[in-house]
Amino acid sequence: MNNKLRHNDKEREQWVQNDEGLYDLWVASKRGITLWIKYNRKLIDSVIDNVLNGKKPAHYLKYNW
């Protein structure tokens, strides 16, 4: 499965809240989550797509898998 999916900000926020790597990046930014998502949509979408397509395991940003 190699589909590039389209995501909305609600879904992105759920991923940021639940993926340890994305969460750590957001917290380190010291920005509100809405603003952080606005400026990092491409990164968040790539993480979502990598995990959903089986290219990378969940939390790979945190654990360098």
N, CA, C and O atoms as a DFTB+ gen file, in Angstrom:
260 C
 N C O
     1  1       0.847      -1.182       0.000
     2  2       0.000       0.000       0.000
     3  2       0.892       1.245       0.000
     4  3       1.654       1.469       0.940
     5  1       0.795       2.021      -1.020
     6  2       1.668       3.181      -1.148
     7  2       0.853       4.418      -1.480
     8  3       1.222       5.192      -2.364
     9  1      -0.239       4.605      -0.784
    10  2      -1.129       5.729      -1.045
    11  2      -0.735       6.939      -0.221
    12  3      -0.376       6.827       0.951
    13  1      -0.807       8.087      -0.852
    14  2      -0.627       9.341      -0.127
    15  2      -2.026       9.809       0.256
    16  3      -2.843      10.122      -0.609
    17  1      -2.288       9.853       1.524
    18  2      -3.615      10.181       2.013
    19  2      -3.731      11.669       2.305
    20  3      -2.727      12.343       2.537
    21  1      -4.944      12.174       2.295
    22  2      -5.193      13.567       2.632
    23  2      -5.693      13.611       4.080
    24  3      -6.595      12.862       4.456
    25  1      -5.108      14.481       4.872
    26  2      -5.436      14.555       6.286
    27  2      -5.965      15.937       6.638
    28  3      -5.634      16.927       5.985
    29  1      -6.796      15.994       7.686
    30  2      -7.284      17.288       8.159
    31  2      -6.611      17.608       9.492
    32  3      -5.956      16.755      10.091
    33  1      -6.783      18.845       9.946
    34  2      -6.085      19.280      11.158
    35  2      -6.556      18.548      12.410
    36  3      -5.781      18.401      13.354
    37  1      -7.785      18.092      12.444
    38  2      -8.279      17.324      13.595
    39  2      -7.505      16.004      13.694
    40  3      -7.062      15.610      14.773
    41  1      -7.353      15.340      12.564
    42  2      -6.590      14.092      12.535
    43  2      -5.126      14.352      12.879
    44  3      -4.517      13.584      13.623
    45  1      -4.563      15.429      12.343
    46  2      -3.167      15.773      12.654
    47  2      -2.990      16.002      14.149
    48  3      -2.010      15.548      14.739
    49  1      -3.936      16.705      14.762
    50  2      -3.840      16.955      16.197
    51  2      -3.868      15.655      16.981
    52  3      -3.125      15.506      17.951
    53  1      -4.704      14.717      16.582
    54  2      -4.748      13.416      17.262
    55  2      -3.407      12.698      17.156
    56  3      -2.952      12.077      18.116
    57  1      -2.783      12.785      15.993
    58  2      -1.473      12.154      15.824
    59  2      -0.416      12.832      16.682
    60  3       0.416      12.160      17.292
    61  1      -0.442      14.153      16.731
    62  2       0.537      14.876      17.558
    63  2       0.356      14.491      19.028
    64  3       1.339      14.311      19.747
    65  1      -0.876      14.366      19.467
    66  2      -1.151      14.016      20.860
    67  2      -0.746      12.572      21.193
    68  3      -0.444      12.267      22.346
    69  1      -0.737      11.684      20.188
    70  2      -0.531      10.258      20.451
    71  2       0.800       9.684      19.984
    72  3       1.219       8.639      20.483
    73  1       1.471      10.332      19.046
    74  2       2.763       9.842      18.587
    75  2       3.857      10.532      19.399
    76  3       3.951      11.759      19.407
    77  1       4.672       9.749      20.070
    78  2       5.673      10.324      20.986
    79  2       6.662      11.256      20.292
    80  3       7.048      12.276      20.863
    81  1       7.074      10.928      19.083
    82  2       8.017      11.769      18.372
    83  2       7.419      13.116      17.988
    84  3       8.036      14.159      18.204
    85  1       6.216      13.093      17.419
    86  2       5.538      14.339      17.067
    87  2       5.235      15.160      18.313
    88  3       5.395      16.381      18.313
    89  1       4.801      14.493      19.366
    90  2       4.480      15.180      20.615
    91  2       5.712      15.902      21.168
    92  3       5.624      17.061      21.574
    93  1       6.842      15.228      21.185
    94  2       8.074      15.838      21.693
    95  2       8.489      17.061      20.861
    96  3       8.926      18.073      21.409
    97  1       8.347      16.957      19.541
    98  2       8.672      18.097      18.678
    99  2       7.758      19.278      18.964
   100  3       8.210      20.422      19.024
   101  1       6.475      18.999      19.140
   102  2       5.515      20.062      19.445
   103  2       5.837      20.728      20.782
   104  3       5.889      21.955      20.860
   105  1       6.051      19.941      21.830
   106  2       6.340      20.484      23.163
   107  2       7.623      21.320      23.126
   108  3       7.683      22.394      23.724
   109  1       8.626      20.836      22.438
   110  2       9.900      21.564      22.348
   111  2       9.745      22.906      21.635
   112  3      10.518      23.833      21.878
   113  1       8.758      23.009      20.765
   114  2       8.547      24.256      20.023
   115  2       7.991      25.376      20.895
   116  3       8.147      26.553      20.571
   117  1       7.349      25.015      21.992
   118  2       6.718      25.970      22.909
   119  2       5.649      26.823      22.220
   120  3       5.409      27.967      22.606
   121  1       5.023      26.260      21.213
   122  2       3.921      26.917      20.505
   123  2       2.621      26.205      20.829
   124  3       2.621      25.055      21.268
   125  1       1.521      26.894      20.610
   126  2       0.224      26.247      20.735
   127  2       0.096      25.180      19.660
   128  3       0.717      25.270      18.601
   129  1      -0.706      24.182      19.941
   130  2      -0.800      23.055      19.010
   131  2      -1.364      23.468      17.655
   132  3      -0.913      22.963      16.627
   133  1      -2.330      24.367      17.630
   134  2      -2.924      24.795      16.361
   135  2      -1.880      25.464      15.476
   136  3      -1.799      25.173      14.282
   137  1      -1.089      26.350      16.048
   138  2      -0.047      27.035      15.281
   139  2       1.039      26.063      14.848
   140  3       1.519      26.136      13.717
   141  1       1.429      25.162      15.725
   142  2       2.471      24.192      15.383
   143  2       2.020      23.316      14.220
   144  3       2.789      23.053      13.296
   145  1       0.770      22.869      14.275
   146  2       0.241      22.056      13.181
   147  2       0.232      22.855      11.882
   148  3       0.598      22.330      10.830
   149  1      -0.179      24.104      11.945
   150  2      -0.229      24.948      10.746
   151  2       1.122      24.990      10.031
   152  3       1.179      24.905       8.804
   153  1       2.200      25.120      10.788
   154  2       3.528      25.238      10.200
   155  2       4.235      23.902       9.970
   156  3       5.327      23.874       9.401
   157  1       3.629      22.798      10.404
   158  2       4.279      21.489      10.278
   159  2       3.390      20.439       9.627
   160  3       3.587      19.243       9.842
   161  1       2.425      20.866       8.842
   162  2       1.502      19.917       8.196
   163  2       2.239      18.883       7.345
   164  3       1.908      17.697       7.379
   165  1       3.224      19.327       6.590
   166  2       3.951      18.413       5.713
   167  2       4.669      17.322       6.520
   168  3       4.617      16.146       6.159
   169  1       5.327      17.710       7.596
   170  2       6.000      16.744       8.465
   171  2       4.999      15.769       9.083
   172  3       5.201      14.555       9.054
   173  1       3.927      16.312       9.639
   174  2       2.915      15.468      10.285
   175  2       2.315      14.492       9.281
   176  3       2.174      13.304       9.571
   177  1       1.961      14.998       8.096
   178  2       1.382      14.128       7.068
   179  2       2.349      13.036       6.649
   180  3       1.931      11.906       6.398
   181  1       3.639      13.354       6.568
   182  2       4.602      12.322       6.178
   183  2       4.700      11.237       7.244
   184  3       4.829      10.056       6.919
   185  1       4.640      11.630       8.511
   186  2       4.655      10.636       9.589
   187  2       3.403       9.768       9.517
   188  3       3.492       8.543       9.585
   189  1       2.248      10.393       9.380
   190  2       0.990       9.638       9.283
   191  2       1.061       8.658       8.121
   192  3       0.760       7.476       8.287
   193  1       1.457       9.139       6.944
   194  2       1.514       8.282       5.759
   195  2       2.521       7.150       5.931
   196  3       2.235       6.011       5.563
   197  1       3.693       7.446       6.484
   198  2       4.697       6.399       6.702
   199  2       4.180       5.295       7.613
   200  3       4.421       4.115       7.358
   201  1       3.473       5.668       8.669
   202  2       2.953       4.668       9.609
   203  2       1.791       3.901       8.991
   204  3       1.761       2.672       9.050
   205  1       0.832       4.612       8.397
   206  2      -0.339       3.935       7.830
   207  2       0.006       3.058       6.636
   208  3      -0.662       2.052       6.397
   209  1       1.037       3.422       5.886
   210  2       1.452       2.618       4.734
   211  2       2.440       1.521       5.105
   212  3       2.875       0.761       4.240
   213  1       2.801       1.430       6.385
   214  2       3.691       0.367       6.848
   215  2       5.162       0.591       6.522
   216  3       5.967      -0.331       6.653
   217  1       5.526       1.798       6.098
   218  2       6.932       2.079       5.801
   219  2       7.760       2.224       7.065
   220  3       8.938       1.868       7.085
   221  1       7.148       2.743       8.114
   222  2       7.829       2.964       9.395
   223  2       6.886       2.578      10.521
   224  3       5.667       2.646      10.361
   225  1       7.438       2.173      11.661
   226  2       6.581       1.874      12.815
   227  2       6.158       3.168      13.530
   228  3       6.801       4.208      13.390
   229  1       5.091       3.082      14.276
   230  2       4.641       4.230      15.073
   231  2       5.768       4.658      16.010
   232  3       6.557       3.828      16.461
   233  1       5.837       5.939      16.296
   234  2       6.811       6.520      17.223
   235  2       8.247       6.482      16.690
   236  3       9.193       6.624      17.463
   237  1       8.417       6.292      15.387
   238  2       9.771       6.164      14.837
   239  2      10.613       7.427      15.001
   240  3      11.839       7.340      15.061
   241  1       9.987       8.589      15.073
   242  2      10.776       9.809      15.293
   243  2      11.451       9.798      16.662
   244  3      12.574      10.279      16.818
   245  1      10.763       9.251      17.635
   246  2      11.281       9.213      19.009
   247  2      12.381       8.167      19.162
   248  3      13.396       8.410      19.814
   249  1      12.170       7.014      18.561
   250  2      13.054       5.874      18.811
   251  2      13.987       5.558      17.661
   252  3      14.703       4.558      17.715
   253  1      14.002       6.384      16.613
   254  2      14.911       6.204      15.471
   255  2      14.843       4.814      14.846
   256  3      15.873       4.219      14.530
   257  1      13.633       4.303      14.669
   258  2      13.473       2.972      14.059
   259  2      13.540       3.072      12.577
   260  3      13.427       2.060      11.884
